[in-house]
Amino acid sequence: IVAEPDKEDTQEDAIDRQDIETALHTFMQDYQQIFLAHAKAAPAVRIVENYIAPTTFTLGDEVVKEGSWVMAVKVNDDAVWKDVKAGKYTGFSLRGFAKRTEKAAA
């Protein structure tokens, strides 16, 4: 899962479903490139699936919420794959910029 609607990230920010869809479309139109830890381009890591979850479903042991950005990649680099298996790389990040808005009162 790249992004899940309305779920706070480690910086306590959240993104709504429409903004997730916009981010996915922008990524596919303008970038389509994977970076390792936001720094080094990883041309041997190729996107094989990339979509907005049309409904909530379970994938392995994880629940994927409707509206989530889901991406699968193929790692064609033995060293990078070893790092993935060792837990150095655990997921995807939006790597972008956004304007923060005030949280709505609960």
JSON list of C-alpha atoms in Angstrom, two decimals:
[
{"chain": "A", "resi": 1, "resn": "ILE", "atom": "CA", "xyz": [0.00, 0.00, 0.00]},
{"chain": "A", "resi": 2, "resn": "VAL", "atom": "CA", "xyz": [1.45, 3.34, -1.05]},
{"chain": "A", "resi": 3, "resn": "ALA", "atom": "CA", "xyz": [-1.26, 5.43, 0.61]},
{"chain": "A", "resi": 4, "resn": "GLU", "atom": "CA", "xyz": [-4.48, 4.72, 2.47]},
{"chain": "A", "resi": 5, "resn": "PRO", "atom": "CA", "xyz": [-7.27, 7.31, 2.64]},
{"chain": "A", "resi": 6, "resn": "ASP", "atom": "CA", "xyz": [-7.48, 9.31, 5.85]},
{"chain": "A", "resi": 7, "resn": "LYS", "atom": "CA", "xyz": [-4.78, 7.28, 7.64]},
{"chain": "A", "resi": 8, "resn": "GLU", "atom": "CA", "xyz": [-2.16, 9.34, 9.48]},
{"chain": "A", "resi": 9, "resn": "ASP", "atom": "CA", "xyz": [1.43, 8.76, 8.44]},
{"chain": "A", "resi": 10, "resn": "THR", "atom": "CA", "xyz": [4.54, 9.07, 10.61]},
{"chain": "A", "resi": 11, "resn": "GLN", "atom": "CA", "xyz": [4.36, 12.89, 10.35]},
{"chain": "A", "resi": 12, "resn": "GLU", "atom": "CA", "xyz": [0.70, 12.79, 11.50]},
{"chain": "A", "resi": 13, "resn": "ASP", "atom": "CA", "xyz": [-0.50, 13.84, 8.04]},
{"chain": "A", "resi": 14, "resn": "ALA", "atom": "CA", "xyz": [-3.33, 12.16, 6.13]},
{"chain": "A", "resi": 15, "resn": "ILE", "atom": "CA", "xyz": [-4.46, 12.23, 2.52]},
{"chain": "A", "resi": 16, "resn": "ASP", "atom": "CA", "xyz": [-7.98, 11.81, 1.22]},
{"chain": "A", "resi": 17, "resn": "ARG", "atom": "CA", "xyz": [-9.11, 9.41, -1.50]},
{"chain": "A", "resi": 18, "resn": "GLN", "atom": "CA", "xyz": [-9.32, 12.05, -4.25]},
{"chain": "A", "resi": 19, "resn": "ASP", "atom": "CA", "xyz": [-5.79, 13.32, -3.54]},
{"chain": "A", "resi": 20, "resn": "ILE", "atom": "CA", "xyz": [-4.48, 9.73, -3.54]},
{"chain": "A", "resi": 21, "resn": "GLU", "atom": "CA", "xyz": [-6.01, 9.17, -6.98]},
{"chain": "A", "resi": 22, "resn": "THR", "atom": "CA", "xyz": [-4.51, 12.45, -8.24]},
{"chain": "A", "resi": 23, "resn": "ALA", "atom": "CA", "xyz": [-1.08, 11.47, -6.86]},
{"chain": "A", "resi": 24, "resn": "LEU", "atom": "CA", "xyz": [-1.24, 8.05, -8.55]},
{"chain": "A", "resi": 25, "resn": "HIS", "atom": "CA", "xyz": [-2.22, 9.56, -11.89]},
{"chain": "A", "resi": 26, "resn": "THR", "atom": "CA", "xyz": [0.53, 12.20, -11.66]},
{"chain": "A", "resi": 27, "resn": "PHE", "atom": "CA", "xyz": [3.07, 9.53, -10.76]},
{"chain": "A", "resi": 28, "resn": "MET", "atom": "CA", "xyz": [2.08, 7.38, -13.74]},
{"chain": "A", "resi": 29, "resn": "GLN", "atom": "CA", "xyz": [1.98, 10.29, -16.20]},
{"chain": "A", "resi": 30, "resn": "ASP", "atom": "CA", "xyz": [5.15, 12.08, -15.12]},
{"chain": "A", "resi": 31, "resn": "TYR", "atom": "CA", "xyz": [7.46, 9.77, -13.17]},
{"chain": "A", "resi": 32, "resn": "GLN", "atom": "CA", "xyz": [7.00, 5.98, -13.07]},
{"chain": "A", "resi": 33, "resn": "GLN", "atom": "CA", "xyz": [10.30, 5.58, -11.29]},
{"chain": "A", "resi": 34, "resn": "ILE", "atom": "CA", "xyz": [11.13, 3.91, -7.99]},
{"chain": "A", "resi": 35, "resn": "PHE", "atom": "CA", "xyz": [13.73, 5.40, -5.64]},
{"chain": "A", "resi": 36, "resn": "LEU", "atom": "CA", "xyz": [15.38, 3.64, -2.71]},
{"chain": "A", "resi": 37, "resn": "ALA", "atom": "CA", "xyz": [14.85, 5.57, 0.54]},
{"chain": "A", "resi": 38, "resn": "HIS", "atom": "CA", "xyz": [13.87, 8.72, -1.45]},
{"chain": "A", "resi": 39, "resn": "ALA", "atom": "CA", "xyz": [17.43, 9.10, -2.72]},
{"chain": "A", "resi": 40, "resn": "LYS", "atom": "CA", "xyz": [18.81, 6.63, -5.24]},
{"chain": "A", "resi": 41, "resn": "ALA", "atom": "CA", "xyz": [16.98, 5.74, -8.44]},
{"chain": "A", "resi": 42, "resn": "ALA", "atom": "CA", "xyz": [16.37, 2.01, -8.71]},
{"chain": "A", "resi": 43, "resn": "PRO", "atom": "CA", "xyz": [15.98, 1.22, -12.44]},
{"chain": "A", "resi": 44, "resn": "ALA", "atom": "CA", "xyz": [16.03, -2.53, -11.70]},
{"chain": "A", "resi": 45, "resn": "VAL", "atom": "CA", "xyz": [12.83, -2.14, -9.63]},
{"chain": "A", "resi": 46, "resn": "ARG", "atom": "CA", "xyz": [9.93, -2.18, -12.06]},
{"chain": "A", "resi": 47, "resn": "ILE", "atom": "CA", "xyz": [6.25, -1.44, -11.44]},
{"chain": "A", "resi": 48, "resn": "VAL", "atom": "CA", "xyz": [4.10, -4.45, -12.36]},
{"chain": "A", "resi": 49, "resn": "GLU", "atom": "CA", "xyz": [0.77, -3.41, -10.78]},
{"chain": "A", "resi": 50, "resn": "ASN", "atom": "CA", "xyz": [-0.53, 0.01, -9.77]},
{"chain": "A", "resi": 51, "resn": "TYR", "atom": "CA", "xyz": [-4.15, 0.81, -8.95]},
{"chain": "A", "resi": 52, "resn": "ILE", "atom": "CA", "xyz": [-6.73, 2.34, -6.64]},
{"chain": "A", "resi": 53, "resn": "ALA", "atom": "CA", "xyz": [-8.44, -0.38, -4.58]},
{"chain": "A", "resi": 54, "resn": "PRO", "atom": "CA", "xyz": [-12.05, -0.49, -5.84]},
{"chain": "A", "resi": 55, "resn": "THR", "atom": "CA", "xyz": [-13.28, -2.07, -2.60]},
{"chain": "A", "resi": 56, "resn": "THR", "atom": "CA", "xyz": [-11.91, -3.13, 0.77]},
{"chain": "A", "resi": 57, "resn": "PHE", "atom": "CA", "xyz": [-10.21, -6.53, 0.59]},
{"chain": "A", "resi": 58, "resn": "THR", "atom": "CA", "xyz": [-7.61, -8.67, 2.32]},
{"chain": "A", "resi": 59, "resn": "LEU", "atom": "CA", "xyz": [-4.23, -9.22, 0.69]},
{"chain": "A", "resi": 60, "resn": "GLY", "atom": "CA", "xyz": [-2.22, -11.80, 2.59]},
{"chain": "A", "resi": 61, "resn": "ASP", "atom": "CA", "xyz": [-2.53, -10.73, 6.23]},
{"chain": "A", "resi": 62, "resn": "GLU", "atom": "CA", "xyz": [-3.24, -7.08, 5.41]},
{"chain": "A", "resi": 63, "resn": "VAL", "atom": "CA", "xyz": [-6.59, -5.34, 4.95]},
{"chain": "A", "resi": 64, "resn": "VAL", "atom": "CA", "xyz": [-6.52, -2.98, 1.97]},
{"chain": "A", "resi": 65, "resn": "LYS", "atom": "CA", "xyz": [-9.05, -0.18, 2.44]},
{"chain": "A", "resi": 66, "resn": "GLU", "atom": "CA", "xyz": [-11.18, 0.96, -0.49]},
{"chain": "A", "resi": 67, "resn": "GLY", "atom": "CA", "xyz": [-9.52, 3.96, -2.16]},
{"chain": "A", "resi": 68, "resn": "SER", "atom": "CA", "xyz": [-5.98, 2.92, -1.21]},
{"chain": "A", "resi": 69, "resn": "TRP", "atom": "CA", "xyz": [-3.16, 3.21, -3.73]},
{"chain": "A", "resi": 70, "resn": "VAL", "atom": "CA", "xyz": [-1.77, -0.29, -4.22]},
{"chain": "A", "resi": 71, "resn": "MET", "atom": "CA", "xyz": [1.47, -0.96, -6.08]},
{"chain": "A", "resi": 72, "resn": "ALA", "atom": "CA", "xyz": [3.45, -4.11, -6.73]},
{"chain": "A", "resi": 73, "resn": "VAL", "atom": "CA", "xyz": [7.00, -4.10, -8.05]},
{"chain": "A", "resi": 74, "resn": "LYS", "atom": "CA", "xyz": [9.44, -6.67, -9.39]},
{"chain": "A", "resi": 75, "resn": "VAL", "atom": "CA", "xyz": [12.92, -6.33, -7.94]},
{"chain": "A", "resi": 76, "resn": "ASN", "atom": "CA", "xyz": [15.46, -7.37, -10.57]},
{"chain": "A", "resi": 77, "resn": "ASP", "atom": "CA", "xyz": [18.52, -6.64, -8.45]},
{"chain": "A", "resi": 78, "resn": "ASP", "atom": "CA", "xyz": [19.87, -9.29, -6.07]},
{"chain": "A", "resi": 79, "resn": "ALA", "atom": "CA", "xyz": [21.38, -6.76, -3.64]},
{"chain": "A", "resi": 80, "resn": "VAL", "atom": "CA", "xyz": [18.18, -4.70, -3.43]},
{"chain": "A", "resi": 81, "resn": "TRP", "atom": "CA", "xyz": [16.08, -7.87, -3.02]},
{"chain": "A", "resi": 82, "resn": "LYS", "atom": "CA", "xyz": [18.37, -8.99, -0.19]},
{"chain": "A", "resi": 83, "resn": "ASP", "atom": "CA", "xyz": [17.78, -5.62, 1.51]},
{"chain": "A", "resi": 84, "resn": "VAL", "atom": "CA", "xyz": [14.00, -5.99, 1.06]},
{"chain": "A", "resi": 85, "resn": "LYS", "atom": "CA", "xyz": [14.09, -9.47, 2.61]},
{"chain": "A", "resi": 86, "resn": "ALA", "atom": "CA", "xyz": [16.24, -8.12, 5.49]},
{"chain": "A", "resi": 87, "resn": "GLY", "atom": "CA", "xyz": [13.66, -5.40, 6.25]},
{"chain": "A", "resi": 88, "resn": "LYS", "atom": "CA", "xyz": [15.69, -2.42, 5.06]},
{"chain": "A", "resi": 89, "resn": "TYR", "atom": "CA", "xyz": [12.90, -1.47, 2.64]},
{"chain": "A", "resi": 90, "resn": "THR", "atom": "CA", "xyz": [9.43, -2.12, 4.00]},
{"chain": "A", "resi": 91, "resn": "GLY", "atom": "CA", "xyz": [7.03, -0.22, 1.77]},
{"chain": "A", "resi": 92, "resn": "PHE", "atom": "CA", "xyz": [6.37, 2.71, -0.50]},
{"chain": "A", "resi": 93, "resn": "SER", "atom": "CA", "xyz": [6.23, 6.45, 0.12]},
{"chain": "A", "resi": 94, "resn": "LEU", "atom": "CA", "xyz": [4.65, 9.27, -1.84]},
{"chain": "A", "resi": 95, "resn": "ARG", "atom": "CA", "xyz": [7.87, 11.35, -1.94]},
{"chain": "A", "resi": 96, "resn": "GLY", "atom": "CA", "xyz": [6.15, 14.58, -2.70]},
{"chain": "A", "resi": 97, "resn": "PHE", "atom": "CA", "xyz": [5.08, 17.95, -1.44]},
{"chain": "A", "resi": 98, "resn": "ALA", "atom": "CA", "xyz": [1.73, 18.97, -0.05]},
{"chain": "A", "resi": 99, "resn": "LYS", "atom": "CA", "xyz": [0.01, 21.88, 1.60]},
{"chain": "A", "resi": 100, "resn": "ARG", "atom": "CA", "xyz": [-0.94, 21.15, 5.20]},
{"chain": "A", "resi": 101, "resn": "THR", "atom": "CA", "xyz": [-4.42, 22.08, 6.29]},
{"chain": "A", "resi": 102, "resn": "GLU", "atom": "CA", "xyz": [-5.89, 22.16, 9.77]},
{"chain": "A", "resi": 103, "resn": "LYS", "atom": "CA", "xyz": [-7.44, 18.92, 10.99]},
{"chain": "A", "resi": 104, "resn": "ALA", "atom": "CA", "xyz": [-11.20, 19.00, 11.41]},
{"chain": "A", "resi": 105, "resn": "ALA", "atom": "CA", "xyz": [-12.37, 18.93, 15.01]},
{"chain": "A", "resi": 106, "resn": "ALA", "atom": "CA", "xyz": [-13.58, 15.52, 16.08]}
]
